[in-house]
PDB file of C-alpha atoms in Angstrom:
ATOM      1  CA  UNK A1220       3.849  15.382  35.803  1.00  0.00           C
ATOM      2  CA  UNK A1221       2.569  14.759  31.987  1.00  0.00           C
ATOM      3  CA  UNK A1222       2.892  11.465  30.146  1.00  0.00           C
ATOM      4  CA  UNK A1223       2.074  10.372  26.465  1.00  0.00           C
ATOM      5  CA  UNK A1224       2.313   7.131  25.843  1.00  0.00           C
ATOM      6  CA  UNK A1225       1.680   5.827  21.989  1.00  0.00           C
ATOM      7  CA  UNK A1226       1.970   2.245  20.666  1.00  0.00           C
ATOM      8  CA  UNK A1227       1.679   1.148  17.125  1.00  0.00           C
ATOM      9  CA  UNK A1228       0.835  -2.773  17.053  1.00  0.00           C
ATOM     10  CA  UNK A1229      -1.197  -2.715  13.576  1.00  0.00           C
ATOM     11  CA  UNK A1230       1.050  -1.282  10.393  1.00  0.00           C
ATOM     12  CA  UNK A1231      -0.652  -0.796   6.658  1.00  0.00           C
ATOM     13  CA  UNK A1232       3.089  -2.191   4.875  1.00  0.00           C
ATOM     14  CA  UNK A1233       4.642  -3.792   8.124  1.00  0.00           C
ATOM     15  CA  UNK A1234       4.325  -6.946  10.021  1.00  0.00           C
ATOM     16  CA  UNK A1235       1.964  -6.251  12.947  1.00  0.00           C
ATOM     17  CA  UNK A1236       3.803  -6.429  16.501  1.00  0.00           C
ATOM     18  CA  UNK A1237       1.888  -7.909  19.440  1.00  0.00           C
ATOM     19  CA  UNK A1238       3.093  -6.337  22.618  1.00  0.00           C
ATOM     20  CA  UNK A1239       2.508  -2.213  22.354  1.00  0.00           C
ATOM     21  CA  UNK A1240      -0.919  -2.243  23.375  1.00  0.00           C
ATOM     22  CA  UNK A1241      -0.300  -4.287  26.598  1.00  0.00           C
ATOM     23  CA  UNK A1242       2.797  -2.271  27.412  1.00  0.00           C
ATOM     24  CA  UNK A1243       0.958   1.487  26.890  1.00  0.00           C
ATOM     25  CA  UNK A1244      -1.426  -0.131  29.085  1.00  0.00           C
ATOM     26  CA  UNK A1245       0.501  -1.282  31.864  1.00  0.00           C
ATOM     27  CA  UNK A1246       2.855   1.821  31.809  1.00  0.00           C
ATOM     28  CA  UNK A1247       0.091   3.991  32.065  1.00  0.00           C
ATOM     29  CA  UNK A1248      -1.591   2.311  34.774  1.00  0.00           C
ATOM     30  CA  UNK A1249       1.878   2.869  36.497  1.00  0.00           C
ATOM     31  CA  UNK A1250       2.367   6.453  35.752  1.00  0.00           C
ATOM     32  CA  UNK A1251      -1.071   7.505  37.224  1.00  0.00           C
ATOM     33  CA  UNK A1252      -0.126   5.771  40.146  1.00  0.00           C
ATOM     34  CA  UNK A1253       2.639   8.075  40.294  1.00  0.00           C
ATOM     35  CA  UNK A1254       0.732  11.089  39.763  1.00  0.00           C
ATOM     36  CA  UNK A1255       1.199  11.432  36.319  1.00  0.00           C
ATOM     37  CA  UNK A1256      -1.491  12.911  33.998  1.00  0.00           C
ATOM     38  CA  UNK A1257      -1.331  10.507  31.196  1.00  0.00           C
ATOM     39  CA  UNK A1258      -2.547  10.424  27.413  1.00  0.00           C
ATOM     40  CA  UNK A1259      -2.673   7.215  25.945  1.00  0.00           C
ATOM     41  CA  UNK A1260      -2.763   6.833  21.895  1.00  0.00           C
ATOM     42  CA  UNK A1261      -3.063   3.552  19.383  1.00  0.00           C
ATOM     43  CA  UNK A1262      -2.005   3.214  16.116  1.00  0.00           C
ATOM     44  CA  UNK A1263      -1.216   6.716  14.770  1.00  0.00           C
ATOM     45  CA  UNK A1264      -0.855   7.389  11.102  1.00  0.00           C
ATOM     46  CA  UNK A1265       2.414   9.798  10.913  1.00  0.00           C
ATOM     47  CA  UNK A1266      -0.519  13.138  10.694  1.00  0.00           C
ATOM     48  CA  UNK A1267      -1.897  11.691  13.947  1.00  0.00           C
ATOM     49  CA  UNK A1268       1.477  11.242  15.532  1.00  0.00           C
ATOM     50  CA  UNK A1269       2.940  14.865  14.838  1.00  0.00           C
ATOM     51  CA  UNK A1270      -0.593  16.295  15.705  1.00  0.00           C
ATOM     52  CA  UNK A1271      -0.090  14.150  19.514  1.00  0.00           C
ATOM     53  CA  UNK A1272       3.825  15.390  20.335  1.00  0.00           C
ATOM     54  CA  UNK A1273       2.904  18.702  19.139  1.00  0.00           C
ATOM     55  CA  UNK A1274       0.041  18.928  21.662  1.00  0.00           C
ATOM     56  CA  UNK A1275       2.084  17.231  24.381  1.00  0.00           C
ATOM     57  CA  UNK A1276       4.854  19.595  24.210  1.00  0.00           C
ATOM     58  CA  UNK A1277       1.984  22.683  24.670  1.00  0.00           C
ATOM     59  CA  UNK A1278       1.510  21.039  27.881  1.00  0.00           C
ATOM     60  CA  UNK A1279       5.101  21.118  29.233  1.00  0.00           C
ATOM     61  CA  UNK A1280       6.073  24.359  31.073  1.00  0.00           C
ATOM     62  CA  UNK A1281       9.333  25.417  33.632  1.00  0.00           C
ATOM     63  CA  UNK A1282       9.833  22.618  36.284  1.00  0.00           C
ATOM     64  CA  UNK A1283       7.300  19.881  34.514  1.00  0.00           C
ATOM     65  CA  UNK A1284       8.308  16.283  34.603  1.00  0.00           C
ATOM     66  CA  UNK A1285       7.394  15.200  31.053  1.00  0.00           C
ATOM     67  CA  UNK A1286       7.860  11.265  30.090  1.00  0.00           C
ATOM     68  CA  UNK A1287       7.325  10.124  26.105  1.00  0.00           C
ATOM     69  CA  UNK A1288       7.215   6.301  25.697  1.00  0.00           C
ATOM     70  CA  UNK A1289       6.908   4.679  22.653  1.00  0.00           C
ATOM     71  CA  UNK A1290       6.486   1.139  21.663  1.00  0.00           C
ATOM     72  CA  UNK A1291       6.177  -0.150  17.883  1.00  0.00           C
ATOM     73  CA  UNK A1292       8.364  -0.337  14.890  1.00  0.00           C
ATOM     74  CA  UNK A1293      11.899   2.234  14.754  1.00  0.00           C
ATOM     75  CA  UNK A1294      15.316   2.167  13.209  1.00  0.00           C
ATOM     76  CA  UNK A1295      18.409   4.409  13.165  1.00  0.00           C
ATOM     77  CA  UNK A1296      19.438   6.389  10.012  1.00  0.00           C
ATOM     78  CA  UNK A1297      22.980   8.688   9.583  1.00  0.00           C
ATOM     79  CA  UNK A1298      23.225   8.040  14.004  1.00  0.00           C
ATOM     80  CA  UNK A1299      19.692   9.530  14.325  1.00  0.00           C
ATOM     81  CA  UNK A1300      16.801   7.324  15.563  1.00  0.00           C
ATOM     82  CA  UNK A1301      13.219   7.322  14.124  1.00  0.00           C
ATOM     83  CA  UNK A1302       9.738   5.999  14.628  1.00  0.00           C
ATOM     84  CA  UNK A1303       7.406   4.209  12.391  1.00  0.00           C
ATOM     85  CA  UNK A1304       3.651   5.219  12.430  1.00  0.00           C
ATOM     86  CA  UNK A1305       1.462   2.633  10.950  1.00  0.00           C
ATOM     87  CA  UNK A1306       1.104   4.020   7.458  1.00  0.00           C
ATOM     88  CA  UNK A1307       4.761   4.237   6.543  1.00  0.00           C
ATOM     89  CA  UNK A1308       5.596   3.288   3.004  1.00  0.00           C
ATOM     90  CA  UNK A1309       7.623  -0.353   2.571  1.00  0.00           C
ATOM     91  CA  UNK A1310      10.654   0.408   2.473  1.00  0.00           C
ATOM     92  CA  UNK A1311      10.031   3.902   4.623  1.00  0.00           C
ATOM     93  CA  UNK A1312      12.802   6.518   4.554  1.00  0.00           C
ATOM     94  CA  UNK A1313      13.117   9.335   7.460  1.00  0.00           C
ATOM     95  CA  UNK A1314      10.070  11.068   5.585  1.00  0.00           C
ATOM     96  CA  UNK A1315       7.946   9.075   6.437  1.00  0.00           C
ATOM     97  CA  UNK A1316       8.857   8.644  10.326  1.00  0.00           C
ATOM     98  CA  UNK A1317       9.329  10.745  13.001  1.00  0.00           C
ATOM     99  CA  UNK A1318      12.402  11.594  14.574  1.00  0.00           C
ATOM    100  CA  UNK A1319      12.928  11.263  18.208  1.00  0.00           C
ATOM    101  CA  UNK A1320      15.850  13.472  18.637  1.00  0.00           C
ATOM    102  CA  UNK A1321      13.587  16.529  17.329  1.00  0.00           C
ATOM    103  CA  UNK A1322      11.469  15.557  19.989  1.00  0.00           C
ATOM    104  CA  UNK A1323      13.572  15.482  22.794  1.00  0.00           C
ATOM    105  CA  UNK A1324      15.035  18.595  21.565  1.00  0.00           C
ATOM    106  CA  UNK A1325      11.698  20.163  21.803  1.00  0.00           C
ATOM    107  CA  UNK A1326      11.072  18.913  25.244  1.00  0.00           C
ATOM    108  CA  UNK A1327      14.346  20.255  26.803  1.00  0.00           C
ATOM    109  CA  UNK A1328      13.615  23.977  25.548  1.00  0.00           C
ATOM    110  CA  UNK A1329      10.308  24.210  27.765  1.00  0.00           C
ATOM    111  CA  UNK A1330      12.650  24.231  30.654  1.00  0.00           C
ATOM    112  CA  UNK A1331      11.590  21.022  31.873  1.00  0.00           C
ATOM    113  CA  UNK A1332      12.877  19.595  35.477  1.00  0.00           C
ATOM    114  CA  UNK A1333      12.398  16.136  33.833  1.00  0.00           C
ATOM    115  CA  UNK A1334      12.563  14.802  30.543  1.00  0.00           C
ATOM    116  CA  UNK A1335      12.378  11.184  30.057  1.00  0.00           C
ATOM    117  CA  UNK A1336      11.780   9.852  26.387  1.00  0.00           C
ATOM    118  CA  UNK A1337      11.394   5.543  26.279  1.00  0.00           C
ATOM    119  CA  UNK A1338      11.803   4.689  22.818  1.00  0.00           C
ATOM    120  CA  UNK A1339      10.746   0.558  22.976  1.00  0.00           C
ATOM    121  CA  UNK A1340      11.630  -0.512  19.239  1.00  0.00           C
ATOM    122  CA  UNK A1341      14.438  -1.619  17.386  1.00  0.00           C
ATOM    123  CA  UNK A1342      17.375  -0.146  16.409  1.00  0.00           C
ATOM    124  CA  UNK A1343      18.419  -1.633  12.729  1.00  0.00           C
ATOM    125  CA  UNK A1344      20.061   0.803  10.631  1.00  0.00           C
ATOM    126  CA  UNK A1345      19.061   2.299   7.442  1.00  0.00           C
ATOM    127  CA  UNK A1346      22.797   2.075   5.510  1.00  0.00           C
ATOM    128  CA  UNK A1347      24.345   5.146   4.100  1.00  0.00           C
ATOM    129  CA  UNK A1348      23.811   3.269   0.787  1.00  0.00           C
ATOM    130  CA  UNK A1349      20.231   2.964   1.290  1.00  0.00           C
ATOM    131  CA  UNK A1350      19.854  -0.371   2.108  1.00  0.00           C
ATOM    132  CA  UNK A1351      17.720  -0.952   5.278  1.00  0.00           C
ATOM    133  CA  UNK A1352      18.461  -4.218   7.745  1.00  0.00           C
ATOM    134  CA  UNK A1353      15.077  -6.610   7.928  1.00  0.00           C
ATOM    135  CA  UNK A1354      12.862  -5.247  10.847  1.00  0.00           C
ATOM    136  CA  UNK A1355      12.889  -8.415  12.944  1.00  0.00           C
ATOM    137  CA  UNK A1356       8.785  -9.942  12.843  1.00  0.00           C
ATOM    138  CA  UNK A1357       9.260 -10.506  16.438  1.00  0.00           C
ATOM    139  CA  UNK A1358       8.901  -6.510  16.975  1.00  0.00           C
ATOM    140  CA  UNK A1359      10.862  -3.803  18.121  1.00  0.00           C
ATOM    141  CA  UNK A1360      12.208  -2.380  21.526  1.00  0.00           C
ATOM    142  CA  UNK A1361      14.474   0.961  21.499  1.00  0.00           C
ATOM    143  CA  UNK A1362      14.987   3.865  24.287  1.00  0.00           C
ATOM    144  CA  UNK A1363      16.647   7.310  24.089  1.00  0.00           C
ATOM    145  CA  UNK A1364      15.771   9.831  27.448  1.00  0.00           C
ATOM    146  CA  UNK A1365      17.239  12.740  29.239  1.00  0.00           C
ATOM    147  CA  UNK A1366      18.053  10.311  30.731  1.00  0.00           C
ATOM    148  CA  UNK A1367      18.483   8.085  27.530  1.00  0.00           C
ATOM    149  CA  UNK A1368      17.765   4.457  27.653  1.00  0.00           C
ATOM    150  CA  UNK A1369      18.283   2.464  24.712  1.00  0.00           C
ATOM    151  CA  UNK A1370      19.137  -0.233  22.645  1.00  0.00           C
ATOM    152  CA  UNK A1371      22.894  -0.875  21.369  1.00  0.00           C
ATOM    153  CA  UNK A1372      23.189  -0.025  17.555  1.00  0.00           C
ATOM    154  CA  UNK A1373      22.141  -2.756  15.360  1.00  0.00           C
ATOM    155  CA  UNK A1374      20.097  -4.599  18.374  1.00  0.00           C
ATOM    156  CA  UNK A1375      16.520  -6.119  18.107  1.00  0.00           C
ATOM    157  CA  UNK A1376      14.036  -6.454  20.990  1.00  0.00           C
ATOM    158  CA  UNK A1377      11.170  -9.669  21.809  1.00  0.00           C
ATOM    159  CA  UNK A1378       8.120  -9.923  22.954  1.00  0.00           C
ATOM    160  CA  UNK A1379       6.888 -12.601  24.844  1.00  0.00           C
ATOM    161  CA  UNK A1380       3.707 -14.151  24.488  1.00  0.00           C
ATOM    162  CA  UNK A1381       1.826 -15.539  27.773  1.00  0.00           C
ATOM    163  CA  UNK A1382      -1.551 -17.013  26.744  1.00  0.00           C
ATOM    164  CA  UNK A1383      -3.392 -14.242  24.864  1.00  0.00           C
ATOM    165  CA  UNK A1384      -1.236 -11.892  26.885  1.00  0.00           C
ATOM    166  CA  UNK A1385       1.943 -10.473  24.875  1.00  0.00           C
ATOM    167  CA  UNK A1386       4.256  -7.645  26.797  1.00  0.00           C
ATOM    168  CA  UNK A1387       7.385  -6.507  25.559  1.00  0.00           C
ATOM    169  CA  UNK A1388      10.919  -7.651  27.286  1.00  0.00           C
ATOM    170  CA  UNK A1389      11.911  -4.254  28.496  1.00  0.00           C
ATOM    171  CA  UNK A1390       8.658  -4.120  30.197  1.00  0.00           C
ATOM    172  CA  UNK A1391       8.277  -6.793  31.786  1.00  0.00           C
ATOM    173  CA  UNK A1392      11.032  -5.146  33.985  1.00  0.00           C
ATOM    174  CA  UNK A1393      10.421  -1.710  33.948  1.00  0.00           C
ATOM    175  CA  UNK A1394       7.131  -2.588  35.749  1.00  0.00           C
ATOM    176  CA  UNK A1395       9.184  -4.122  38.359  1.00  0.00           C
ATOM    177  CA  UNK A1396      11.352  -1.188  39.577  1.00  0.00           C
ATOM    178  CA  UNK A1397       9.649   2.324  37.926  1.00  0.00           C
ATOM    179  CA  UNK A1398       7.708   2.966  41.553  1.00  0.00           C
ATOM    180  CA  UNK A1399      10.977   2.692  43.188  1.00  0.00           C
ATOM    181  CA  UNK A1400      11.999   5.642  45.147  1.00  0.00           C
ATOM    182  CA  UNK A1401      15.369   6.233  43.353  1.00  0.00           C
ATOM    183  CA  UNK A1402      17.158   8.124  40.775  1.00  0.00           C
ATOM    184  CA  UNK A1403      15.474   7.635  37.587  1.00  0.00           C
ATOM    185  CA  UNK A1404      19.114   6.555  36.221  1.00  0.00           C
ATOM    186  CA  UNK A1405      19.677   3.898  38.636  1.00  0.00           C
ATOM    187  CA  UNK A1406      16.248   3.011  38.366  1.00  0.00           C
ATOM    188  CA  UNK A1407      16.724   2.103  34.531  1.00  0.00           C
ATOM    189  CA  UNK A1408      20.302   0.772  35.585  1.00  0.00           C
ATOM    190  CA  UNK A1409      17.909  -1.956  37.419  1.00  0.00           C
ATOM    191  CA  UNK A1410      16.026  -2.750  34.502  1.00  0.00           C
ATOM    192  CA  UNK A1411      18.869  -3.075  32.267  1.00  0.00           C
ATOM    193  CA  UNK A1412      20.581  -5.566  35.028  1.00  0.00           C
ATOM    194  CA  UNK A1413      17.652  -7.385  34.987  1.00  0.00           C
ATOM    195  CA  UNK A1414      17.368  -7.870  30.936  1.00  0.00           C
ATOM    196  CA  UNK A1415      20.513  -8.710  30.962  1.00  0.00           C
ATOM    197  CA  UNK A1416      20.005 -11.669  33.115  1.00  0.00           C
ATOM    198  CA  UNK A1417      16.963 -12.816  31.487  1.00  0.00           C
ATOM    199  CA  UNK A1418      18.171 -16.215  29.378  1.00  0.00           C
ATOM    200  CA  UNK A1419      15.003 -15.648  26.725  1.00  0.00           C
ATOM    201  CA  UNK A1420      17.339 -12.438  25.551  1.00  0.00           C
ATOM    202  CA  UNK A1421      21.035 -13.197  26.965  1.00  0.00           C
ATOM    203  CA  UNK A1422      23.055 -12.191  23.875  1.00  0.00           C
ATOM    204  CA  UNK A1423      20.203 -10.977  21.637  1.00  0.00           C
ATOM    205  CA  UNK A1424      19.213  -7.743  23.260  1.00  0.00           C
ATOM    206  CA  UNK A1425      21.718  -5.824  23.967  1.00  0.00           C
ATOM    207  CA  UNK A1426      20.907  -2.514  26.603  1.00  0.00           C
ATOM    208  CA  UNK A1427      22.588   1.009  27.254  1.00  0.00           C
ATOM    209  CA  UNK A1428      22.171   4.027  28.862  1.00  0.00           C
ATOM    210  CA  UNK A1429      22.743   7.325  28.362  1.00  0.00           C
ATOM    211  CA  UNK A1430      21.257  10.602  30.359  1.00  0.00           C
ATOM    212  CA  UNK A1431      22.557  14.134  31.334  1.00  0.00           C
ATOM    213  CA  UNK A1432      21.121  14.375  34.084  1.00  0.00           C
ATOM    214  CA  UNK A1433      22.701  15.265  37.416  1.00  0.00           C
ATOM    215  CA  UNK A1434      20.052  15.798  39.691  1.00  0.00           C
ATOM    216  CA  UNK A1435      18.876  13.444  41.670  1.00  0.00           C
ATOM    217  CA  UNK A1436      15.571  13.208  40.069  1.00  0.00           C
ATOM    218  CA  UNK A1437      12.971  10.564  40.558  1.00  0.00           C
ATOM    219  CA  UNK A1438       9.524   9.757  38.909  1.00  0.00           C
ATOM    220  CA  UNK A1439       7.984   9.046  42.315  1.00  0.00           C
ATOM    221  CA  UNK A1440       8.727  12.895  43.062  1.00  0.00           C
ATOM    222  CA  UNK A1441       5.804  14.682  44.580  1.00  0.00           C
ATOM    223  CA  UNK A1442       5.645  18.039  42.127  1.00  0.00           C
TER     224      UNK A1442
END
């Protein structure tokens, strides 16, 4: 079981977000308790960010459960969806980012047993006439797995701010159900109920799911 987690809270050209850095924290205080062996990385330029997922996928091998999160600034361009490292130009282009269908991609042809990609950002869309949608201030929130969990098109994601605290909405839940013994699908089925009956987000993030995944696999596995 091998986990990288990275969050980008503090961009060169961006507004800084506030949650990322609680959220890698509390996921990977989670995933060790699962028997993960987890990696944990800050604010990565796009050099440090390629250098990490190349690194991560030499660790995968036949059988592995492998889990990327990601929590900071994203959008979708042309249907595929990208991440922003902190140095991205303003306005960035899919150059600059890093696309998270080349990862997963990547991560299914080690012959994984489990790949689970959380992409926490937003999903505004670059326009096929190059105009890109205002990256909400408030941060972004996005998810695409084998199984994929993610935003709808178009959708932002919050953060909410608890003293000096600040976690991200889809966290806040997926703390509450990821050391359930269940399928990892209906496991993020419970999160997504949840969201959806939070009134802080009701009609402002939207949730899906998608996966291919037909065994009955669950991160509390014993591998």
């Amino acid at each position: 079981k091998v986990a990288l987690l990275v969050g980008n809270n503090c961009y060169q050209h961006h507004p800084n977000l506030m949650a990322p850095i609680t959220d890698v924290f509390e996921l990977s205080r989670l995933l060790e308790h699962l028997g993960f062996q987890v990696v944990s990385l800050l604010d990565l330029n796009k050099t440090e960010m390629v250098s990490a997922v190349s690194q991560f996928l030499q660790l995968l091998e036949k059988g592995f459960y492998a889990v990327f999160y990601y929590a900071g600034h994203g959008y979708e361009h042309y249907g595929r969806n990208y991440m922003v490292p902190v140095d991205a130009p303003q306005p960035y282009t899919p150059e600059n980012c890093i696309s998270v269908q080349r990862i997963l991609q990547k991560m299914q042809q080690q012959q994984t047993a489990l790949n689970l990609v959380l992409l926490d950002t937003c999903r505004k869309c670059v326009c096929p006439s190059g105009q890109e949608d205002t990256i909400s201030s408030l941060g972004c929130r996005k998810v695409r797995t084998r199984p994929c969990f993610c935003r709808s098109e178009d959708a932002e994601a919050y953060e909410l701010q608890d003293g000096e605290f600040s976690s991200g909405i889809f966290m806040k839940y997926l703390k509450k159900h990821i050391l359930q013994e269940k399928k990892v699908t209906h496991m993020l089925e419970d999160v997504l109920e949840d969201i959806g009956r939070d009134p802080l987000v009701t009609g402002k993030q939207v949730m899906e799911i998608k996966h291919t995944l037909k065994e009955a696999r669950s991160l509390t596995d014993p591998i």
